[in-house]
Amino acid sequence: MEMNEELEKFKNLAGQYLNTLKPISVEKNRYEVKIELTGYTELSCMITQILKSCILTLEQNANKDTDIALMLEMALQLLPVDEFELLDRINELQ
């Protein structure tokens, strides 16, 4: 089989299966991942559990392989900042 045909087959397979990461900008290696949630309560629980896991790991200093910075960055990205601002504006109306 010709190299171009193999490459085309590979591209087709990649297009069918590599769908989790979606490019978010023209910058190289910048992607987003969709997380499906039932609402803000579930989002809050996710953030809380990530933070609790980080605290527990830091307190116990048991698992040196755990990347606490990565988990904290993920929790930071999950925070619904716009919604917090909306809550402040609603609170100001009282």
XYZ file of C-alpha atoms in Angstrom:
94
model
C 0.000 0.000 0.000
C 1.239 3.439 -0.847
C 2.393 5.817 1.927
C -0.252 8.422 1.022
C -3.017 5.820 1.326
C -1.719 4.762 4.746
C -1.565 8.376 5.856
C -5.123 8.977 4.642
C -6.363 5.912 6.552
C -4.599 7.167 9.668
C -6.183 10.625 9.297
C -9.637 9.050 8.916
C -9.131 6.936 12.040
C -7.894 9.946 13.973
C -10.969 11.914 12.895
C -13.284 9.128 14.071
C -11.694 8.425 17.438
C -9.721 11.448 18.648
C -12.664 13.609 19.694
C -12.183 14.304 23.409
C -9.874 17.294 23.027
C -11.273 20.245 21.073
C -8.911 22.995 19.849
C -9.726 26.317 21.534
C -7.385 28.679 19.768
C -4.874 29.054 17.013
C -2.165 28.542 19.623
C -0.463 25.205 19.378
C -1.437 22.621 21.992
C -4.418 24.500 23.505
C -7.526 22.342 23.908
C -10.685 22.105 25.984
C -12.576 19.108 27.321
C -16.337 19.031 27.774
C -17.584 18.016 31.227
C -21.275 17.243 31.516
C -22.876 18.184 34.824
C -26.385 18.278 36.225
C -25.968 21.833 37.495
C -24.086 24.216 39.728
C -24.510 21.950 42.752
C -22.628 19.138 41.036
C -19.965 21.593 39.865
C -19.599 22.837 43.429
C -19.233 19.249 44.679
C -16.533 18.538 42.087
C -14.545 21.621 43.059
C -14.959 20.831 46.751
C -13.744 17.255 46.308
C -10.708 18.363 44.309
C -9.784 20.865 47.016
C -10.360 18.331 49.813
C -8.169 15.796 47.996
C -5.395 18.367 47.688
C -5.650 19.305 51.357
C -5.635 15.673 52.459
C -2.638 14.858 50.270
C -0.714 17.869 51.514
C -1.546 17.083 55.154
C -0.556 13.440 54.896
C 2.309 14.048 52.491
C 1.744 10.415 51.574
C 1.653 10.369 47.800
C 4.565 12.274 46.306
C 3.414 11.329 42.781
C 0.182 13.325 43.079
C 0.405 16.566 41.151
C -1.294 18.957 43.567
C -0.612 21.989 41.372
C -2.426 20.358 38.443
C -5.435 19.506 40.601
C -5.581 23.035 42.005
C -5.315 24.538 38.519
C -8.193 22.342 37.388
C -10.306 23.447 40.380
C -9.505 27.065 39.556
C -10.639 26.604 35.962
C -13.890 25.025 37.143
C -14.868 27.980 39.320
C -17.910 29.714 37.772
C -16.512 33.253 38.051
C -19.161 34.889 35.843
C -21.909 33.325 37.921
C -20.285 34.599 41.118
C -20.341 38.111 39.641
C -24.019 37.663 38.812
C -24.716 36.651 42.414
C -22.938 39.819 43.616
C -25.105 41.954 41.321
C -28.277 40.207 42.487
C -27.209 40.689 46.098
C -26.668 44.418 45.480
C -30.304 44.723 44.385
C -31.548 43.867 47.877
